[in-house]
Coordinates of C-alpha atoms and ligand atoms in Angstrom, one line a residue:
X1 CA -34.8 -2.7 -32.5
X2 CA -35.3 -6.1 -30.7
X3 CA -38.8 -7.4 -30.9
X4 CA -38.9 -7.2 -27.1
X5 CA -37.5 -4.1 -26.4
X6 CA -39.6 -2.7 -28.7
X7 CA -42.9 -3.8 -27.1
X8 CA -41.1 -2.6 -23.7
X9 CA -40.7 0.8 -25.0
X10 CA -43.9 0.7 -26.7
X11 CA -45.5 0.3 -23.3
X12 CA -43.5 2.7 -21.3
X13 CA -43.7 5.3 -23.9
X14 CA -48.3 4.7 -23.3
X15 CA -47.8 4.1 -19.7
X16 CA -45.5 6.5 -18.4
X17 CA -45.4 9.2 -21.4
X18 CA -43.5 11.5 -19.4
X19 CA -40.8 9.1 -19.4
X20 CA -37.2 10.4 -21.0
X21 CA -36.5 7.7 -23.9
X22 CA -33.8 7.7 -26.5
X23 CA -33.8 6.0 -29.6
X24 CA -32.7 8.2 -32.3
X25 CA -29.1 6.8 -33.7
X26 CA -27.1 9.5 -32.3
X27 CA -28.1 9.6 -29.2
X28 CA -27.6 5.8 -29.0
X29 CA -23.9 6.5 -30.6
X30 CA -23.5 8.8 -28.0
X31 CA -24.2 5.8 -24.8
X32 CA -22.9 3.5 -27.0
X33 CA -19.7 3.9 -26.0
X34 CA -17.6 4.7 -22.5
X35 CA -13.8 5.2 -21.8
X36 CA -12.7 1.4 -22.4
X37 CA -9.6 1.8 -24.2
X38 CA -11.2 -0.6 -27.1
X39 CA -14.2 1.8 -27.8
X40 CA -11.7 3.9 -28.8
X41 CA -10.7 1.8 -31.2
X42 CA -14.0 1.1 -32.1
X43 CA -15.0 4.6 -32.9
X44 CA -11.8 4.9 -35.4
X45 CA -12.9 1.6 -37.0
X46 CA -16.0 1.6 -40.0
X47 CA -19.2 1.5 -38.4
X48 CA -19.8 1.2 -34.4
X49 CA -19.9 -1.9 -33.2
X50 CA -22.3 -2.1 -30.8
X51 CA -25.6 0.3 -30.0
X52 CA -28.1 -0.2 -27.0
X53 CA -31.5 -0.1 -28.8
X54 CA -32.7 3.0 -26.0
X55 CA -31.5 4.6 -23.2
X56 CA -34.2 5.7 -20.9
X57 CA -33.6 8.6 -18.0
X58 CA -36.0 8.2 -15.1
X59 CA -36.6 10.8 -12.7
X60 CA -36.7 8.6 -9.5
X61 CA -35.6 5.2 -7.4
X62 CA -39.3 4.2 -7.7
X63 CA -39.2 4.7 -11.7
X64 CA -36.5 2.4 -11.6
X65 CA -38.5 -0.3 -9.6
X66 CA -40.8 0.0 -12.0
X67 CA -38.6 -0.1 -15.2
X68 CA -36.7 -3.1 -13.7
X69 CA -40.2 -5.1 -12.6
X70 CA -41.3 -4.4 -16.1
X71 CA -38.1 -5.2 -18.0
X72 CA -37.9 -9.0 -15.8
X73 CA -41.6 -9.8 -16.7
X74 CA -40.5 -8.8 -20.8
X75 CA -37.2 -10.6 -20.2
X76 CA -35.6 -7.2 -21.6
X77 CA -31.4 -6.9 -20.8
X78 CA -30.4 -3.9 -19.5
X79 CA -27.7 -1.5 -18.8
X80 CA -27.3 0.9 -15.7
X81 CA -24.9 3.5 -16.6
X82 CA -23.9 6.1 -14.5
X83 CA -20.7 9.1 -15.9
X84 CA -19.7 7.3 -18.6
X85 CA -16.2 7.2 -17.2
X86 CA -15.8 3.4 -17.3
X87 CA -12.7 2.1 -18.2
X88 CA -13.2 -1.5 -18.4
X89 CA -15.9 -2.1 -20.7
X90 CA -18.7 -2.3 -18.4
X91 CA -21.2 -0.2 -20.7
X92 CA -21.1 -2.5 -23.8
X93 CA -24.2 -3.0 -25.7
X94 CA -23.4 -6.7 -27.1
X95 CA -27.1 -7.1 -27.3
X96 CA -28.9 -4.3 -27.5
X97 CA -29.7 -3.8 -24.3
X98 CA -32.0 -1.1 -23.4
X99 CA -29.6 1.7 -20.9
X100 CA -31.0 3.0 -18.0
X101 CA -29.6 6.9 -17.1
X102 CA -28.9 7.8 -13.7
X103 CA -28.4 11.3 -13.9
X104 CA -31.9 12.8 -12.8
X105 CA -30.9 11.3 -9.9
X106 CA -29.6 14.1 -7.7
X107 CA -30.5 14.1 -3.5
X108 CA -28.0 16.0 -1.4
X109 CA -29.2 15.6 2.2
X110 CA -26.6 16.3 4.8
X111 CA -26.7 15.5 8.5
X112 CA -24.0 17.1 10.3
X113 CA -24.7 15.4 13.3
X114 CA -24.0 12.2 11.6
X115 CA -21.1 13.0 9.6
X116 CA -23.0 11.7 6.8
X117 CA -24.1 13.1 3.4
X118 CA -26.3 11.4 1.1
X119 CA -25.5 11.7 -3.0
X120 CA -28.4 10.9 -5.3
X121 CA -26.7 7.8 -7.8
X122 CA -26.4 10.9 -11.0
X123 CA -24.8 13.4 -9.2
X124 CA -20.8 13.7 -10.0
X125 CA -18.1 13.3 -7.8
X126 CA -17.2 17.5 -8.1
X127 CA -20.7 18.2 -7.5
X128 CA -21.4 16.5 -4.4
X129 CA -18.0 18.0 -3.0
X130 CA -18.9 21.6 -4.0
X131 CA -22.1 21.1 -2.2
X132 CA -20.4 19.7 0.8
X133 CA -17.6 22.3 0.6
X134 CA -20.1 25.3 0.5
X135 CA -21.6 23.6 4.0
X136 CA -18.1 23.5 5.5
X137 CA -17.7 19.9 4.8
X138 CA -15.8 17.6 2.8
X139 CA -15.8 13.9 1.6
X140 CA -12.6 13.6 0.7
X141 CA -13.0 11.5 -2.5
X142 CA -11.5 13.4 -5.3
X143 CA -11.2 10.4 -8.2
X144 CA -9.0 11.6 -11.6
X145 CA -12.5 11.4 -13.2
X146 CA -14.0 13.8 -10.4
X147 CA -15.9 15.7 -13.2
X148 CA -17.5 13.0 -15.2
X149 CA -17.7 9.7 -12.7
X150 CA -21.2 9.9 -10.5
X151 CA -21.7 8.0 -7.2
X152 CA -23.5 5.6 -8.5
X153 CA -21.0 4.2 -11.1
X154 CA -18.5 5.3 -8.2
X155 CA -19.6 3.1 -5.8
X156 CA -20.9 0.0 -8.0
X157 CA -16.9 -0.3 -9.5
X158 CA -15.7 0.8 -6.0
X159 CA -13.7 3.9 -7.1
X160 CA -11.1 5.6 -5.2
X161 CA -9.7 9.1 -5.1
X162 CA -5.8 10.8 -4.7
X163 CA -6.7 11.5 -0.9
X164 CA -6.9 7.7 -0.7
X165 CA -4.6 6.8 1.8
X166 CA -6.5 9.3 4.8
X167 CA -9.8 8.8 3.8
X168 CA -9.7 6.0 2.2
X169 CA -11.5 3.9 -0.8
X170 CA -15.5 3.4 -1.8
X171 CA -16.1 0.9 0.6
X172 CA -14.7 2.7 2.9
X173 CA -16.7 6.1 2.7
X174 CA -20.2 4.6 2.0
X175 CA -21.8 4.4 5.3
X176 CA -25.0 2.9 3.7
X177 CA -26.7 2.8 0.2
X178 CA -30.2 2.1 -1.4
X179 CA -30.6 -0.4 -4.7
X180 CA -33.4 -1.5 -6.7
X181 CA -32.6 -5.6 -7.2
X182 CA -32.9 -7.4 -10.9
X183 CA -37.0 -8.1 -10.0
X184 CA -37.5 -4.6 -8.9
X185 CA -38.0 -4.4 -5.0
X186 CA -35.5 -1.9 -2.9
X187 CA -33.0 -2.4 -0.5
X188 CA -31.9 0.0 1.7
X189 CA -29.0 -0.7 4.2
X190 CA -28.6 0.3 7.4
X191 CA -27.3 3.6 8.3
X192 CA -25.7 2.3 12.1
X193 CA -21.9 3.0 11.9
X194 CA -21.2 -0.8 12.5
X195 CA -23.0 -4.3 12.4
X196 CA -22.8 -7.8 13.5
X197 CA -25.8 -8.6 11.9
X198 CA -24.9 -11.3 9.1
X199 CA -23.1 -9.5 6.2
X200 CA -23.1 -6.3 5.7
X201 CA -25.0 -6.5 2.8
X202 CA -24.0 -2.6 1.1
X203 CA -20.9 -4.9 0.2
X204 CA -22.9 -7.1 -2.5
X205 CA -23.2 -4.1 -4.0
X206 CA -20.2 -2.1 -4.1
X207 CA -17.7 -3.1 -6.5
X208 CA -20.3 -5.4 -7.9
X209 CA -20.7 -2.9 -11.3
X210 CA -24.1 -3.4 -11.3
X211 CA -24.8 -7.5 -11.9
X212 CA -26.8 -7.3 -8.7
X213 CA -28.8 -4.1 -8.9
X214 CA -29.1 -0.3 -9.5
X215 CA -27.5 2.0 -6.9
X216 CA -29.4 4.7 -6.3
X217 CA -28.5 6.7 -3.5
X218 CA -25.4 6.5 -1.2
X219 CA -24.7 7.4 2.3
X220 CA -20.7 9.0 2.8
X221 CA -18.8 9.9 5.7
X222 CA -17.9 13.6 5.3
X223 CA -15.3 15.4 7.5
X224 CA -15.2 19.0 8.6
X225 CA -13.3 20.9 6.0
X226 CA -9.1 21.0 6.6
X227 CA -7.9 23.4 8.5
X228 CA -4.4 23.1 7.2
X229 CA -3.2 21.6 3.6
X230 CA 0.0 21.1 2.2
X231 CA 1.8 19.4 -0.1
X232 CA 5.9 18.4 -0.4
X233 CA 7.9 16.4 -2.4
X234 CA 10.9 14.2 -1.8
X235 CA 13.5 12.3 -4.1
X236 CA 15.3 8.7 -3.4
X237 CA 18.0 6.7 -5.0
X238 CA 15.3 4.2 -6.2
X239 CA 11.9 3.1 -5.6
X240 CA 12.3 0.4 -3.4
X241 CA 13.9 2.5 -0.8
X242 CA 10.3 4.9 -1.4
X243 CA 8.4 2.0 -0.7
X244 CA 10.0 0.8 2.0
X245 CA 10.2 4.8 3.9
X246 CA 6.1 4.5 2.8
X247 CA 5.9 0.8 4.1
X248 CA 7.8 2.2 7.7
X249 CA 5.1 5.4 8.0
X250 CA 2.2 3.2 7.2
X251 CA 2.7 0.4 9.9
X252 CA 3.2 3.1 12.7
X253 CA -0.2 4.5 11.5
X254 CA 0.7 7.5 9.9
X255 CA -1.4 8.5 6.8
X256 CA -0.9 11.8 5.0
X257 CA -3.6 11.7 2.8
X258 CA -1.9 12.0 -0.7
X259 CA 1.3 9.8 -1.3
X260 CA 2.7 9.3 -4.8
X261 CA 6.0 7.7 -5.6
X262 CA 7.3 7.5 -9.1
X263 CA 9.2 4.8 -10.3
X264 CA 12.8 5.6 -11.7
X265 CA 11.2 5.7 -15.8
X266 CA 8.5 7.6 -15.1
X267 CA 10.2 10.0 -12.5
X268 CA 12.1 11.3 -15.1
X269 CA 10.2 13.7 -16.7
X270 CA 9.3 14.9 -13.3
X271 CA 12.4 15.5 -12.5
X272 CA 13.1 17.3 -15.9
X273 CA 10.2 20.1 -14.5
X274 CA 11.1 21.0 -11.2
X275 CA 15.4 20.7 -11.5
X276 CA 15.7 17.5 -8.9
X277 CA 19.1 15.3 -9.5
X278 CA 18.9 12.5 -12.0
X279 CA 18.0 9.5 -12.1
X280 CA 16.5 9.8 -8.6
X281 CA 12.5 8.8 -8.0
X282 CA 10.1 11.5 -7.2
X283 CA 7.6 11.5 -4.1
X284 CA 4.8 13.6 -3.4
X285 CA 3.1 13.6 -0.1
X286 CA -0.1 15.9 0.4
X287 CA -1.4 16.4 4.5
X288 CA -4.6 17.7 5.5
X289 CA -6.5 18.1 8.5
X290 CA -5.5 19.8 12.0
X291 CA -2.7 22.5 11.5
X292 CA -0.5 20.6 14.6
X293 CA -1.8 16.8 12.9
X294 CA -0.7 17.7 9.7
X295 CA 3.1 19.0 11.3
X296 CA 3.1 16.0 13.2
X297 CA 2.6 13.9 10.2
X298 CA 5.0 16.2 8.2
X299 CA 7.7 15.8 10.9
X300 CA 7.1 11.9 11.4
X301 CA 7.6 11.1 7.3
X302 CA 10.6 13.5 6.8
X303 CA 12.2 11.3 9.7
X304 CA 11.3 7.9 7.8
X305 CA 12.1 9.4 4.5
X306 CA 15.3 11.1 5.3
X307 CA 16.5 7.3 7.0
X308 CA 16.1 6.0 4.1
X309 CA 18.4 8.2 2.2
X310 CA 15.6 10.4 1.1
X311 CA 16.1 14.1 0.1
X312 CA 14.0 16.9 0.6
X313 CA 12.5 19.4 -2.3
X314 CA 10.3 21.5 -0.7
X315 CA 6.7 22.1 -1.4
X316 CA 6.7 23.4 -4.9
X317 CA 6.4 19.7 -7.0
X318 CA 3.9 18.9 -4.7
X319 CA 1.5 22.0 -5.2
X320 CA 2.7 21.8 -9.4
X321 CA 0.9 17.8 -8.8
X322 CA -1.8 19.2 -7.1
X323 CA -2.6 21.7 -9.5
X324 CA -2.2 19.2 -12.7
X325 CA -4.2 16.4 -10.9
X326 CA -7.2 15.9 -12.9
X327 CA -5.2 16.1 -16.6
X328 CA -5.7 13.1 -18.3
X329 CA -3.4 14.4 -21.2
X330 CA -1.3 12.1 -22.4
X331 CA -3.0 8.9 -22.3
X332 CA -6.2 9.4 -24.0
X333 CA -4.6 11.2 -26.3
X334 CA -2.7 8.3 -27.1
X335 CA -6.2 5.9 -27.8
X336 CA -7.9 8.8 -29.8
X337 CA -4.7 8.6 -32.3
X338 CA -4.9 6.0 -35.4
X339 CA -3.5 3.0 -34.3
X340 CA -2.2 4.6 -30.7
X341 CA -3.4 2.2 -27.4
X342 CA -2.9 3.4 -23.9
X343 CA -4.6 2.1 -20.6
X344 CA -3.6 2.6 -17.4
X345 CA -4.0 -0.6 -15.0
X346 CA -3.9 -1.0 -11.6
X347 CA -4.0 -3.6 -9.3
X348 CA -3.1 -4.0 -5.8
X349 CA -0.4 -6.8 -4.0
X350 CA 0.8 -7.3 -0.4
X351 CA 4.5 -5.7 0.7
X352 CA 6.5 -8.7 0.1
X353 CA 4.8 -9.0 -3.5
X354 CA 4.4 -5.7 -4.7
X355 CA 7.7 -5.1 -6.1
X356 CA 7.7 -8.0 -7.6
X357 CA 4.6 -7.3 -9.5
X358 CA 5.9 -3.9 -10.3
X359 CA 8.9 -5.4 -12.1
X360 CA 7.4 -7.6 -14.1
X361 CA 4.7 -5.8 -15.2
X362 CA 6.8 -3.5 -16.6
X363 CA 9.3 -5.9 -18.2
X364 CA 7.0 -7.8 -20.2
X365 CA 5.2 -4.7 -21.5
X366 CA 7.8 -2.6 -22.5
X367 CA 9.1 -4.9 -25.8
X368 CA 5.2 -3.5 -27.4
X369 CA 5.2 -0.5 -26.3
X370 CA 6.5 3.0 -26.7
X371 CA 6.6 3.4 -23.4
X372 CA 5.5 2.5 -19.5
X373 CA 5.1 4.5 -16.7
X374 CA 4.3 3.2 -13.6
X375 CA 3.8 4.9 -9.9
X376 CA 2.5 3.5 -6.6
X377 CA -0.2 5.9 -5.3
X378 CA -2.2 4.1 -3.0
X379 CA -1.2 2.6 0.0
X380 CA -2.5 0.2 3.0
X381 CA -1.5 -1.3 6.0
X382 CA -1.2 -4.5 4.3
X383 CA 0.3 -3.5 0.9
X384 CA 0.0 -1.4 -2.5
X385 CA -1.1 -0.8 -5.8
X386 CA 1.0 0.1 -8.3
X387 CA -0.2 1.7 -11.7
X388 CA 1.7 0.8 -14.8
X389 CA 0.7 3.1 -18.0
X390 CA 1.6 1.3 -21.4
X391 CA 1.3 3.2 -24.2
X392 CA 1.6 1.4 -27.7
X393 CA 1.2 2.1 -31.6
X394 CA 0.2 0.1 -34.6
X395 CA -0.9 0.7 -38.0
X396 CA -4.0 1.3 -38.2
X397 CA -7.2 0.6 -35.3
X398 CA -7.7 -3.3 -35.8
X399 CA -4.6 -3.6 -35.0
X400 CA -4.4 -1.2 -32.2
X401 CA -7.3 -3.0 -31.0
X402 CA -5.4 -6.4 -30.9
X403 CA -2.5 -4.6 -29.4
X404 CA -4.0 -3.2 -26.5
X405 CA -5.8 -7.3 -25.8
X406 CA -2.4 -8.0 -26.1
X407 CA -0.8 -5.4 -23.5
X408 CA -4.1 -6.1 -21.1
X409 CA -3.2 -9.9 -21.1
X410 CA 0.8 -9.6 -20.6
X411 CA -0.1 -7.0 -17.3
X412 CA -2.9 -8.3 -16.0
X413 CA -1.4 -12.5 -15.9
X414 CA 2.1 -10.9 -15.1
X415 CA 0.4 -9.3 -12.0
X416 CA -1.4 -12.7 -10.9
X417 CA 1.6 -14.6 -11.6
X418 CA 3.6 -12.3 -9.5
X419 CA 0.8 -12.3 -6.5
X420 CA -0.9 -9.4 -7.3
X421 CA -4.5 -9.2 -8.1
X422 CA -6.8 -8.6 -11.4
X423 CA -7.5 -4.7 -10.4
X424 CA -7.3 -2.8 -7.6
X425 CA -10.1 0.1 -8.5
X426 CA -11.1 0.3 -12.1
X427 CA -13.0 -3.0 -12.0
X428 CA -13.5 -6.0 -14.5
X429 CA -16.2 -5.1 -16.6
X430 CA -16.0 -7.5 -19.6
X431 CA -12.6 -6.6 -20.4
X432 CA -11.0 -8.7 -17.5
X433 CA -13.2 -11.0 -16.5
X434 CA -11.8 -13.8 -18.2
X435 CA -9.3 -13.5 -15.1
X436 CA -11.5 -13.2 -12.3
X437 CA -11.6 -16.8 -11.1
X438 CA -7.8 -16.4 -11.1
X439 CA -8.1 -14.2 -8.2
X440 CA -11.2 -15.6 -6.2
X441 CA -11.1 -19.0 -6.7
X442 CA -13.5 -21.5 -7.8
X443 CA -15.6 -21.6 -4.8
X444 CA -15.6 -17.9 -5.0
X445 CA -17.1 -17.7 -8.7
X446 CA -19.8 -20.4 -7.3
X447 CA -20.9 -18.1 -5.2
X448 CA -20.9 -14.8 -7.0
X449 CA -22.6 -16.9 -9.7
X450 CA -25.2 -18.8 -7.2
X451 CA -26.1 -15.4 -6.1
X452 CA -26.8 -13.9 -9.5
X453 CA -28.6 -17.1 -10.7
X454 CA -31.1 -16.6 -7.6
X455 CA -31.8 -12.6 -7.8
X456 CA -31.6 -12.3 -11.9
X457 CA -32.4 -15.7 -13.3
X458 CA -32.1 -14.6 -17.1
X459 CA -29.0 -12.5 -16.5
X460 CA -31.3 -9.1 -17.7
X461 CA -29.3 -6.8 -15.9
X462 CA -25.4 -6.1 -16.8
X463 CA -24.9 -9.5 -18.4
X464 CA -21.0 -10.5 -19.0
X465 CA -19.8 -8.2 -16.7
X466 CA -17.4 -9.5 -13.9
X467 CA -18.5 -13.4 -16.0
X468 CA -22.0 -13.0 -15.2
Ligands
FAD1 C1 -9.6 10.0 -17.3 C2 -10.1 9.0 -16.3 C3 -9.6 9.0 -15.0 C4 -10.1 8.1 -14.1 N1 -9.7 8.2 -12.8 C5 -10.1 7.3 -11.9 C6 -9.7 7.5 -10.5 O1 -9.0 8.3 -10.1 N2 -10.2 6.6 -9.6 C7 -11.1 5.6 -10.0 O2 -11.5 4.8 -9.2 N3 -11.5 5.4 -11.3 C8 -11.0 6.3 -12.2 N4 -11.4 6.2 -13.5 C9 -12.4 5.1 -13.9 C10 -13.9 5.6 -13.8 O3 -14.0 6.9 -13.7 C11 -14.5 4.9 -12.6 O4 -14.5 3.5 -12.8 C12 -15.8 5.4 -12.2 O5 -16.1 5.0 -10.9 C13 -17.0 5.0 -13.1 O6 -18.1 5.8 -12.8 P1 -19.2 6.2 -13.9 O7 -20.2 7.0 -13.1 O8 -18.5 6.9 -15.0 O9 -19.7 4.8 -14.3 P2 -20.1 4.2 -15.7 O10 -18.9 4.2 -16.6 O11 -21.3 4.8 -16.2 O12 -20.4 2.7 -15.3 C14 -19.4 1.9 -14.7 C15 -20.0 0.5 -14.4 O13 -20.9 0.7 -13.3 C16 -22.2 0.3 -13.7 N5 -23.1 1.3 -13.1 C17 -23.2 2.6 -13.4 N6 -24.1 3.2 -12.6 C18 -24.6 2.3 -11.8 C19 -25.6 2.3 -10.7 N7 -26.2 3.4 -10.4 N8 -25.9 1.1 -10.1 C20 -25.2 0.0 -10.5 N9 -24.3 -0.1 -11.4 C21 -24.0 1.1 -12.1 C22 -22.2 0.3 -15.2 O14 -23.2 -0.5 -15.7 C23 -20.8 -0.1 -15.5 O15 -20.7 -1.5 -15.5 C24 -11.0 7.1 -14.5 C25 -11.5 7.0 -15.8 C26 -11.0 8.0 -16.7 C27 -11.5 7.9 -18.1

């Protein structure tokens, strides 16, 4: 153990003895590592690469004051980690760092009144929902990683669920959140519905994966349970005349919560299942909400759709989607094989770009790669993101390590060349950050980095993710 941390733990352990503290090597293998694709890798390779020194588990926000305070006057690094479910390589212990657990961390307080409900930072995202469903209520945030993800990891990489397109994204659903800063004090936004007060300062810390403090309660908009869902599925001649029938509902302000299209490759096997005619792309729309809304919306789409030479399959592929959507089979499969590299990136482009980025992202992963499947399932106003799912083999796990570097780069510079962005929800961790000033901008960098240099001097908390 680090001199440093070890004198930190040494006085924790005498001043707070009830304190949860993990040291022992499994339980250190065990934090060690997250869901980035390259831990995988990792695992399959000799020894582990890289093991926090502790992980500590506090029971409350004010523990975490004092754990922070503490850790800035030692000048001890540190590590918030929430699920685990991180994709991006935001957990890494390069140096040792001591973790800090959220998980004890479980309010539920709901105010009907308000259409609010507060999540302590630990609890999952399939907790807080059963809890919410049993009132009547829901939040409408169902992420693929539902069971594992908790709000605080949820909000600080600014996660979003398949319901996306009604209710929307992370920044979107937190009404207000509390955060203990790098030096230990806590912030606690306001819970008015709207400001013009300077900034609205929750957004320093959603989506900022914890460079600029630990999350540990958040404030979401819930909505009365549906009274009607339903789901339906239609096929097109190709994807761009799905996106273009999605771009059409969108601008009149239609939004049926779940809306999936599957580009001609990965339609296939879809299409295999349920019987539709080949070489067609899928869609799958999901409505909820007021019995005559949701036929409204139904109505509305199938117009759009069917004008652009869409045909209708009923509501069987639709429920089969629902049914299958939190399987992950497939691609982590693929990174827990010898050699095998899969990852699943996402980023988001205007209309007149996305295409584009689509395309190319596609085209200059394929030649490494067994195969790609990409699908648009998240949709604004504005624009889209499109997911494109490489999945590659080499020999052994050093190579499939440089393999998957290699795929990351070829998507991720073919997306910014193209006019799309570096990620669109998984976040940047340290596996993209290399490309963050790609998206923002110098100026933009100065200031993300002017703002950490003022609140975390040393760089203690999170240090390297998103360049910090
Ligand atoms: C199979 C699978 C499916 C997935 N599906 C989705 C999906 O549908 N939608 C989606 O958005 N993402 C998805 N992800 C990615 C992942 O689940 C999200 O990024 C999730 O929000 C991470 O939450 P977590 O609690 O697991 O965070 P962790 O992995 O523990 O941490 C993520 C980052 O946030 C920081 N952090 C954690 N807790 C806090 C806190 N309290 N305060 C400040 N910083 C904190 C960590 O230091 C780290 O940098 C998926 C991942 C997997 C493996």
């Amino acid at each position: 153990m680090k001199k440093s941390n070890e004198e930190y733990i040494k006085e924790l352990k005498k001043e707070m003895p009830q304190l949860e503290i993990y040291t022992q090597k499994e339980e250190r293998l065990i934090y060690a590592h997250a869901t980035f694709p390259v831990e995988y890798k990792w695992i399959l390779q000799e020894d582990y690469k890289y093991l926090p020194d502790a992980i500590i588990v506090p029971e409350s926000e004010a523990v975490i004051a004092e754990l922070l305070a503490k850790a800035k006057q030692k000048k001890v690094s540190v590590i918030p980690y929430g699920g685990g479910s991180g994709i991006v390589g935001g957990t890494i212990a390069e140096e040792q760092e001591i973790m800090i657990d959220t998980k004890k961390l479980r309010k539920f307080e709901i105010n009907p009144t308000n259409c609010t409900a507060v999540a302590g930072a630990g609890l999952t995202g399939a907790e807080f929902e059963n809890m919410l469903n049993e009132k009547g209520y829901t939040s409408g945030h169902y992420p693929q990683s539902f069971q594992s993800a908790v709000f605080g990891g949820m909000a600080a990489t600014d996660a979003i669920g398949t319901f996306s397109t009604k209710y929307g994204k992370m920044d979107d659903m937190v009404n207000s959140l509390r955060v203990v800063l790098p030096d230990g004090q806590v912030l606690s936004t306001h819970k008015a519905p709207r400001k013009s007060s300077g900034p609205d300062l929750k957004y320093f810390f959603i989506g900022s994966e914890g460079v600029y403090g630990i999350i540990t309660e958040v404030e979401m908009k819930i909505y009365p349970l549906p009274e009607k869902r339903v789901f339906e599925a239609f096929t097109f001649p190709d994807t761009h005349s799905g996106l273009e029938a999605v771009r059409n509902f969108m601008r009149q302000g239609i939004r049926p919560p779940v809306v999936r299209l599957y580009d001609e490759v990965e339609s296939e096997s879809k299409i295999r299942a349920l019987g539709y005619e080949k070489g067609m792309c899928v869609i799958f729309l999901g409505y909820e909400g007021l019995a005559e809304m949701v036929e409204l919306e139904r109505k509305k789409v199938k117009e759009i759709c069917l004008a652009h030479g869409a045909n209708y399959k009923g509501e069987e592929g639709g429920n089969k989607w629902f049914e299958n959507r939190f399987s992950t089979k497939g691609m982590l499969e693929y990174d827990r094989e010898k050699g095998g590299t899969a990852d699943a990136i996402e980023v988001a482009a205007p209309w007149d770009k996305i295409e584009n980025v689509w395309k190319e992202m596609r085209n200059v992963l394929e030649p490494f790669c067994d195969y790609v499947d990409c699908h648009f399932s998240h949709f604004y106003h504005t624009g889209a993101s499109v997911y494109v799912i490489f999945h590659a083999k080499a020999d052994d796990d050093y190579q499939g390590e440089e393999l998957y570097r290699k795929c990351l780069k070829l998507a991720v510079e073919a997306s910014l060349k193209n006019g799309g962005n570096v990620s669109h929800h998984h976040g940047i961790g340290k596996a993209k950050a290399n490309w963050l000033e790609e998206e923002h901008g110098e100026a933009g960098i100065y200031l993300m980095k002017a703002l950490k240099e003022k609140i975390d001097p040393d760089k203690l908390l999170n240090r390297g993710v998103l360049g910090l």
